[in-house]
Amino acid sequence: MSKALVVVPTYNEIENIERLLRTIFSLQREFHVLVVDDNSPDGTAQVVEANFDTYPEKLFILKRTKKTGLGSAYIAGFKWGLANNYDYIFEMDADFSHNPNDLIRLYNACHKDGNDMAIGSRYVTGVNVVNWPMSRVLLSWLASKYVRLIMGVDIYDTTAGFICYKREVLQKINLNNIRFVGYAFQIEMKFKAHLSNFKITEVPVIFTDRTKGESKMSSGIISEAIFGVIAMKLKSVFNRKKFNESSFN
């Protein structure tokens, strides 16, 4: 059986984490879970550790000393998953905005359908978002349209954070060179997978805003995405031009 690991970054998710673990481990397909906790003061890590005996050799934790951004937490989790020989590595929020039942659909999109990367997409079949104010829905939708236009990628939900990667994708992308930590991290990962010609698909999902705990969204994260996209595109154009020039010398 192919080994599948779900990487779940946490910071103050004590209200959600135990129920999330119970839901994932009750799925018909076996998934392992790595919680990457950024020293949550509410005791999230302690709740995870208290469940080790309940889910032996399936539940793991990577404890970090401080909160250094979503992107760096995922990268730490991806590296752990690669080092421990997982075939499929997922990224997923801890707050139930991503439905754990959709893990199987993302897995099948890669394992059965032959894709290298499967994105749980809010926008591939319209707008599938619940409990967001219209202003936030519009901002997110326009951000994805903006990225799609600037980057030239055929992806409708470019800022999605619910993804299944085949290990080969994460091996090919140089995780040490990932620059961004917020929304732009999600864009950068997709853009680099696109540039590497991996087969990417979008699986329609319904995104439901958290009902417990506090959102980690900030204006700084949004600004990083807006300006980061331009920087990424310019860098890719420059690198392509440099490569083409060197090919003729």
mmCIF file of C-alpha atoms in Angstrom:
data_model
loop_
_atom_site.group_PDB
_atom_site.id
_atom_site.type_symbol
_atom_site.label_atom_id
_atom_site.label_comp_id
_atom_site.label_asym_id
_atom_site.label_seq_id
_atom_site.Cartn_x
_atom_site.Cartn_y
_atom_site.Cartn_z
ATOM 1 C CA MET A 1 0.000 0.000 0.000
ATOM 2 C CA SER A 2 1.289 3.458 -0.906
ATOM 3 C CA LYS A 3 2.190 5.490 2.152
ATOM 4 C CA ALA A 4 0.272 8.753 2.529
ATOM 5 C CA LEU A 5 1.093 11.529 5.003
ATOM 6 C CA VAL A 6 -1.089 14.517 5.876
ATOM 7 C CA VAL A 7 0.927 17.516 7.084
ATOM 8 C CA VAL A 8 -1.128 19.752 9.388
ATOM 9 C CA PRO A 9 0.480 22.989 10.659
ATOM 10 C CA THR A 10 -0.939 24.231 13.963
ATOM 11 C CA TYR A 11 -0.850 27.329 16.092
ATOM 12 C CA ASN A 12 -3.501 27.501 18.817
ATOM 13 C CA GLU A 13 -5.753 24.805 17.346
ATOM 14 C CA ILE A 14 -6.653 23.050 20.593
ATOM 15 C CA GLU A 15 -10.372 23.402 19.786
ATOM 16 C CA ASN A 16 -10.005 21.532 16.497
ATOM 17 C CA ILE A 17 -7.030 19.181 16.512
ATOM 18 C CA GLU A 18 -8.367 16.163 18.415
ATOM 19 C CA ARG A 19 -11.577 16.005 16.365
ATOM 20 C CA LEU A 20 -9.569 16.412 13.161
ATOM 21 C CA LEU A 21 -7.286 13.506 14.063
ATOM 22 C CA ARG A 22 -10.243 11.303 14.961
ATOM 23 C CA THR A 23 -11.908 12.111 11.626
ATOM 24 C CA ILE A 24 -8.808 11.455 9.500
ATOM 25 C CA PHE A 25 -7.999 8.182 11.228
ATOM 26 C CA SER A 26 -11.572 6.966 10.755
ATOM 27 C CA LEU A 27 -11.362 7.208 6.944
ATOM 28 C CA GLN A 28 -11.521 3.992 4.927
ATOM 29 C CA ARG A 29 -8.094 4.629 3.441
ATOM 30 C CA GLU A 30 -5.152 4.786 5.847
ATOM 31 C CA PHE A 31 -3.454 8.141 6.244
ATOM 32 C CA HIS A 32 -0.693 9.063 8.655
ATOM 33 C CA VAL A 33 -0.639 12.554 10.165
ATOM 34 C CA LEU A 34 2.271 14.836 10.992
ATOM 35 C CA VAL A 35 1.302 17.846 13.083
ATOM 36 C CA VAL A 36 3.789 20.703 12.772
ATOM 37 C CA ASP A 37 3.205 22.843 15.837
ATOM 38 C CA ASP A 38 4.724 26.293 16.219
ATOM 39 C CA ASN A 39 4.904 26.282 20.022
ATOM 40 C CA SER A 40 1.177 26.906 20.502
ATOM 41 C CA PRO A 41 0.610 28.502 23.923
ATOM 42 C CA ASP A 42 -2.851 26.895 24.179
ATOM 43 C CA GLY A 43 -1.440 23.363 24.522
ATOM 44 C CA THR A 44 -2.182 22.021 21.030
ATOM 45 C CA ALA A 45 1.022 19.965 21.022
ATOM 46 C CA GLN A 46 0.185 18.365 24.359
ATOM 47 C CA VAL A 47 -3.217 17.250 23.024
ATOM 48 C CA VAL A 48 -1.513 15.669 20.011
ATOM 49 C CA GLU A 49 0.999 13.852 22.204
ATOM 50 C CA ALA A 50 -1.814 12.595 24.434
ATOM 51 C CA ASN A 51 -3.197 10.772 21.368
ATOM 52 C CA PHE A 52 0.013 8.896 20.478
ATOM 53 C CA ASP A 53 -1.132 5.726 22.253
ATOM 54 C CA THR A 54 -4.510 5.886 20.523
ATOM 55 C CA TYR A 55 -2.928 6.101 17.057
ATOM 56 C CA PRO A 56 0.431 4.305 17.354
ATOM 57 C CA GLU A 57 2.805 4.625 14.390
ATOM 58 C CA LYS A 58 0.239 6.795 12.566
ATOM 59 C CA LEU A 59 0.422 10.089 14.440
ATOM 60 C CA PHE A 60 3.577 12.185 14.683
ATOM 61 C CA ILE A 61 4.484 15.681 15.794
ATOM 62 C CA LEU A 62 7.204 18.119 14.800
ATOM 63 C CA LYS A 63 7.519 20.794 17.463
ATOM 64 C CA ARG A 64 9.078 24.101 16.485
ATOM 65 C CA THR A 65 10.218 26.786 18.882
ATOM 66 C CA LYS A 66 8.359 29.725 17.352
ATOM 67 C CA LYS A 67 5.822 30.814 14.755
ATOM 68 C CA THR A 68 7.725 31.443 11.523
ATOM 69 C CA GLY A 69 5.021 31.220 8.894
ATOM 70 C CA LEU A 70 2.782 28.685 7.220
ATOM 71 C CA GLY A 71 5.192 28.097 4.358
ATOM 72 C CA SER A 72 8.124 27.220 6.578
ATOM 73 C CA ALA A 73 5.922 24.871 8.611
ATOM 74 C CA TYR A 74 4.843 23.026 5.470
ATOM 75 C CA ILE A 75 8.401 22.834 4.164
ATOM 76 C CA ALA A 76 9.550 21.309 7.458
ATOM 77 C CA GLY A 77 6.705 18.795 7.175
ATOM 78 C CA PHE A 78 7.452 18.010 3.529
ATOM 79 C CA LYS A 79 11.097 17.327 4.335
ATOM 80 C CA TRP A 80 10.062 15.041 7.201
ATOM 81 C CA GLY A 81 7.701 13.165 4.886
ATOM 82 C CA LEU A 82 10.359 12.697 2.210
ATOM 83 C CA ALA A 83 12.912 11.521 4.773
ATOM 84 C CA ASN A 84 10.396 8.965 6.041
ATOM 85 C CA ASN A 85 9.666 7.586 2.568
ATOM 86 C CA TYR A 86 6.050 8.615 2.040
ATOM 87 C CA ASP A 87 4.762 8.259 -1.516
ATOM 88 C CA TYR A 88 2.056 10.940 -1.213
ATOM 89 C CA ILE A 89 2.273 14.028 0.977
ATOM 90 C CA PHE A 90 -0.704 16.293 1.656
ATOM 91 C CA GLU A 91 -1.074 19.776 3.012
ATOM 92 C CA MET A 92 -4.224 20.559 4.965
ATOM 93 C CA ASP A 93 -5.529 23.131 7.452
ATOM 94 C CA ALA A 94 -6.365 22.134 11.011
ATOM 95 C CA ASP A 95 -9.602 24.114 11.276
ATOM 96 C CA PHE A 96 -11.985 21.928 9.189
ATOM 97 C CA SER A 97 -12.085 24.465 6.364
ATOM 98 C CA HIS A 98 -10.863 21.454 4.359
ATOM 99 C CA ASN A 99 -13.146 18.427 4.618
ATOM 100 C CA PRO A 100 -11.061 15.386 5.675
ATOM 101 C CA ASN A 101 -13.286 13.144 3.533
ATOM 102 C CA ASP A 102 -11.827 14.862 0.455
ATOM 103 C CA LEU A 103 -8.390 13.439 1.253
ATOM 104 C CA ILE A 104 -9.443 10.218 -0.468
ATOM 105 C CA ARG A 105 -10.557 12.107 -3.587
ATOM 106 C CA LEU A 106 -7.236 13.958 -3.798
ATOM 107 C CA TYR A 107 -5.336 10.716 -3.243
ATOM 108 C CA ASN A 108 -7.267 8.958 -6.011
ATOM 109 C CA ALA A 109 -6.662 11.865 -8.384
ATOM 110 C CA CYS A 110 -2.941 11.145 -8.087
ATOM 111 C CA HIS A 111 -2.736 7.423 -7.349
ATOM 112 C CA LYS A 112 -5.465 6.193 -9.693
ATOM 113 C CA ASP A 113 -5.716 8.949 -12.294
ATOM 114 C CA GLY A 114 -1.989 9.470 -12.787
ATOM 115 C CA ASN A 115 -1.659 13.116 -11.764
ATOM 116 C CA ASP A 116 1.438 14.369 -9.972
ATOM 117 C CA MET A 117 -0.373 17.010 -7.941
ATOM 118 C CA ALA A 118 -4.047 17.319 -7.011
ATOM 119 C CA ILE A 119 -5.443 20.615 -5.748
ATOM 120 C CA GLY A 120 -8.607 20.810 -3.666
ATOM 121 C CA SER A 121 -10.124 23.659 -5.641
ATOM 122 C CA ARG A 122 -12.744 26.183 -4.513
ATOM 123 C CA TYR A 123 -13.123 27.756 -7.948
ATOM 124 C CA VAL A 124 -12.746 25.124 -10.683
ATOM 125 C CA THR A 125 -16.529 24.624 -10.884
ATOM 126 C CA GLY A 126 -17.686 28.066 -9.745
ATOM 127 C CA VAL A 127 -17.331 29.441 -6.211
ATOM 128 C CA ASN A 128 -17.605 26.766 -3.511
ATOM 129 C CA VAL A 129 -17.047 28.697 -0.292
ATOM 130 C CA VAL A 130 -19.229 28.618 2.843
ATOM 131 C CA ASN A 131 -19.352 31.142 5.719
ATOM 132 C CA TRP A 132 -17.078 33.750 4.174
ATOM 133 C CA PRO A 133 -18.248 37.360 3.862
ATOM 134 C CA MET A 134 -18.719 38.390 0.236
ATOM 135 C CA SER A 135 -15.757 40.783 0.458
ATOM 136 C CA ARG A 136 -13.394 37.938 1.333
ATOM 137 C CA VAL A 137 -14.815 35.618 -1.314
ATOM 138 C CA LEU A 138 -14.336 38.350 -3.913
ATOM 139 C CA LEU A 139 -10.790 39.087 -2.745
ATOM 140 C CA SER A 140 -9.783 35.416 -2.873
ATOM 141 C CA TRP A 141 -11.439 34.821 -6.256
ATOM 142 C CA LEU A 142 -9.868 37.929 -7.782
ATOM 143 C CA ALA A 143 -6.472 36.981 -6.336
ATOM 144 C CA SER A 144 -6.642 33.609 -8.075
ATOM 145 C CA LYS A 145 -7.717 35.251 -11.345
ATOM 146 C CA TYR A 146 -4.865 37.736 -11.023
ATOM 147 C CA VAL A 147 -2.293 35.008 -10.416
ATOM 148 C CA ARG A 148 -3.645 32.901 -13.290
ATOM 149 C CA LEU A 149 -3.301 35.873 -15.635
ATOM 150 C CA ILE A 150 0.160 37.001 -14.525
ATOM 151 C CA MET A 151 1.673 33.535 -14.165
ATOM 152 C CA GLY A 152 0.085 31.995 -17.220
ATOM 153 C CA VAL A 153 -0.932 28.838 -15.331
ATOM 154 C CA ASP A 154 -4.071 26.832 -16.054
ATOM 155 C CA ILE A 155 -5.118 26.658 -12.403
ATOM 156 C CA TYR A 156 -8.331 28.236 -11.113
ATOM 157 C CA ASP A 157 -7.539 28.140 -7.382
ATOM 158 C CA THR A 158 -3.941 29.316 -7.265
ATOM 159 C CA THR A 159 -3.987 30.104 -3.525
ATOM 160 C CA ALA A 160 -5.535 26.794 -2.420
ATOM 161 C CA GLY A 161 -3.946 25.130 0.600
ATOM 162 C CA PHE A 162 -5.467 21.643 0.318
ATOM 163 C CA ILE A 163 -3.135 19.617 -1.898
ATOM 164 C CA CYS A 164 -1.806 16.127 -2.582
ATOM 165 C CA TYR A 165 1.740 15.866 -3.944
ATOM 166 C CA LYS A 166 3.478 12.827 -5.278
ATOM 167 C CA ARG A 167 6.862 12.673 -3.601
ATOM 168 C CA GLU A 168 8.568 13.260 -6.956
ATOM 169 C CA VAL A 169 7.113 16.771 -7.099
ATOM 170 C CA LEU A 170 8.559 17.749 -3.730
ATOM 171 C CA GLN A 171 11.872 16.124 -4.629
ATOM 172 C CA LYS A 172 12.095 18.115 -7.858
ATOM 173 C CA ILE A 173 11.134 21.448 -6.308
ATOM 174 C CA ASN A 174 14.065 22.799 -4.304
ATOM 175 C CA LEU A 175 12.350 23.289 -0.966
ATOM 176 C CA ASN A 176 15.348 25.195 0.362
ATOM 177 C CA ASN A 177 14.737 27.873 -2.255
ATOM 178 C CA ILE A 178 11.065 28.479 -1.495
ATOM 179 C CA ARG A 179 10.911 32.175 -0.695
ATOM 180 C CA PHE A 180 7.439 32.970 0.592
ATOM 181 C CA VAL A 181 5.568 32.044 3.774
ATOM 182 C CA GLY A 182 1.899 33.053 3.376
ATOM 183 C CA TYR A 183 -0.549 32.972 0.467
ATOM 184 C CA ALA A 184 2.396 33.452 -1.863
ATOM 185 C CA PHE A 185 3.864 30.152 -0.624
ATOM 186 C CA GLN A 186 0.877 28.341 -2.086
ATOM 187 C CA ILE A 187 1.288 30.207 -5.372
ATOM 188 C CA GLU A 188 5.038 29.573 -5.512
ATOM 189 C CA MET A 189 4.649 25.814 -5.013
ATOM 190 C CA LYS A 190 2.102 25.571 -7.817
ATOM 191 C CA PHE A 191 4.138 27.782 -10.141
ATOM 192 C CA LYS A 192 7.295 25.722 -9.638
ATOM 193 C CA ALA A 193 5.403 22.479 -10.202
ATOM 194 C CA HIS A 194 3.988 24.026 -13.397
ATOM 195 C CA LEU A 195 7.453 25.100 -14.584
ATOM 196 C CA SER A 196 8.694 21.550 -13.977
ATOM 197 C CA ASN A 197 5.917 20.207 -16.260
ATOM 198 C CA PHE A 198 4.229 18.087 -13.627
ATOM 199 C CA LYS A 199 0.689 16.937 -14.340
ATOM 200 C CA ILE A 200 -1.603 19.060 -12.148
ATOM 201 C CA THR A 201 -5.339 18.624 -11.673
ATOM 202 C CA GLU A 202 -8.011 20.412 -9.659
ATOM 203 C CA VAL A 203 -10.568 18.456 -7.658
ATOM 204 C CA PRO A 204 -13.664 20.519 -6.747
ATOM 205 C CA VAL A 205 -14.155 20.836 -2.986
ATOM 206 C CA ILE A 206 -16.348 22.919 -0.710
ATOM 207 C CA PHE A 207 -14.333 25.234 1.544
ATOM 208 C CA THR A 208 -16.031 25.993 4.871
ATOM 209 C CA ASP A 209 -14.616 28.762 7.046
ATOM 210 C CA ARG A 210 -13.559 27.808 10.542
ATOM 211 C CA THR A 211 -16.152 27.816 13.315
ATOM 212 C CA LYS A 212 -13.660 27.422 16.172
ATOM 213 C CA GLY A 213 -10.382 29.235 16.833
ATOM 214 C CA GLU A 214 -9.056 32.374 15.170
ATOM 215 C CA SER A 215 -8.100 32.994 11.551
ATOM 216 C CA LYS A 216 -4.392 33.547 10.804
ATOM 217 C CA MET A 217 -5.130 35.768 7.780
ATOM 218 C CA SER A 218 -3.481 39.215 7.741
ATOM 219 C CA SER A 219 -3.009 42.123 5.337
ATOM 220 C CA GLY A 220 0.723 41.346 5.234
ATOM 221 C CA ILE A 221 0.033 37.858 3.896
ATOM 222 C CA ILE A 222 -2.204 39.276 1.167
ATOM 223 C CA SER A 223 0.369 41.927 0.209
ATOM 224 C CA GLU A 224 3.051 39.243 -0.007
ATOM 225 C CA ALA A 225 0.902 37.370 -2.494
ATOM 226 C CA ILE A 226 0.161 40.388 -4.684
ATOM 227 C CA PHE A 227 3.725 41.602 -4.988
ATOM 228 C CA GLY A 228 5.288 38.160 -4.729
ATOM 229 C CA VAL A 229 3.527 37.033 -7.904
ATOM 230 C CA ILE A 230 5.159 39.798 -9.931
ATOM 231 C CA ALA A 231 8.573 38.964 -8.459
ATOM 232 C CA MET A 232 8.177 35.252 -9.241
ATOM 233 C CA LYS A 233 7.108 35.906 -12.806
ATOM 234 C CA LEU A 234 9.935 38.343 -13.497
ATOM 235 C CA LYS A 235 12.461 35.905 -12.039
ATOM 236 C CA SER A 236 11.180 33.064 -14.225
ATOM 237 C CA VAL A 237 11.346 35.248 -17.346
ATOM 238 C CA PHE A 238 14.874 36.375 -16.463
ATOM 239 C CA ASN A 239 16.031 32.810 -15.827
ATOM 240 C CA ARG A 240 14.530 31.633 -19.115
ATOM 241 C CA LYS A 241 16.211 34.454 -21.001
ATOM 242 C CA LYS A 242 19.517 33.698 -19.304
ATOM 243 C CA PHE A 243 19.190 29.997 -20.206
ATOM 244 C CA ASN A 244 18.388 30.783 -23.837
ATOM 245 C CA GLU A 245 21.345 33.141 -24.136
ATOM 246 C CA SER A 246 23.731 30.577 -22.641
ATOM 247 C CA SER A 247 22.456 27.945 -25.096
ATOM 248 C CA PHE A 248 23.696 30.022 -28.043
ATOM 249 C CA ASN A 249 27.128 30.837 -26.533
#
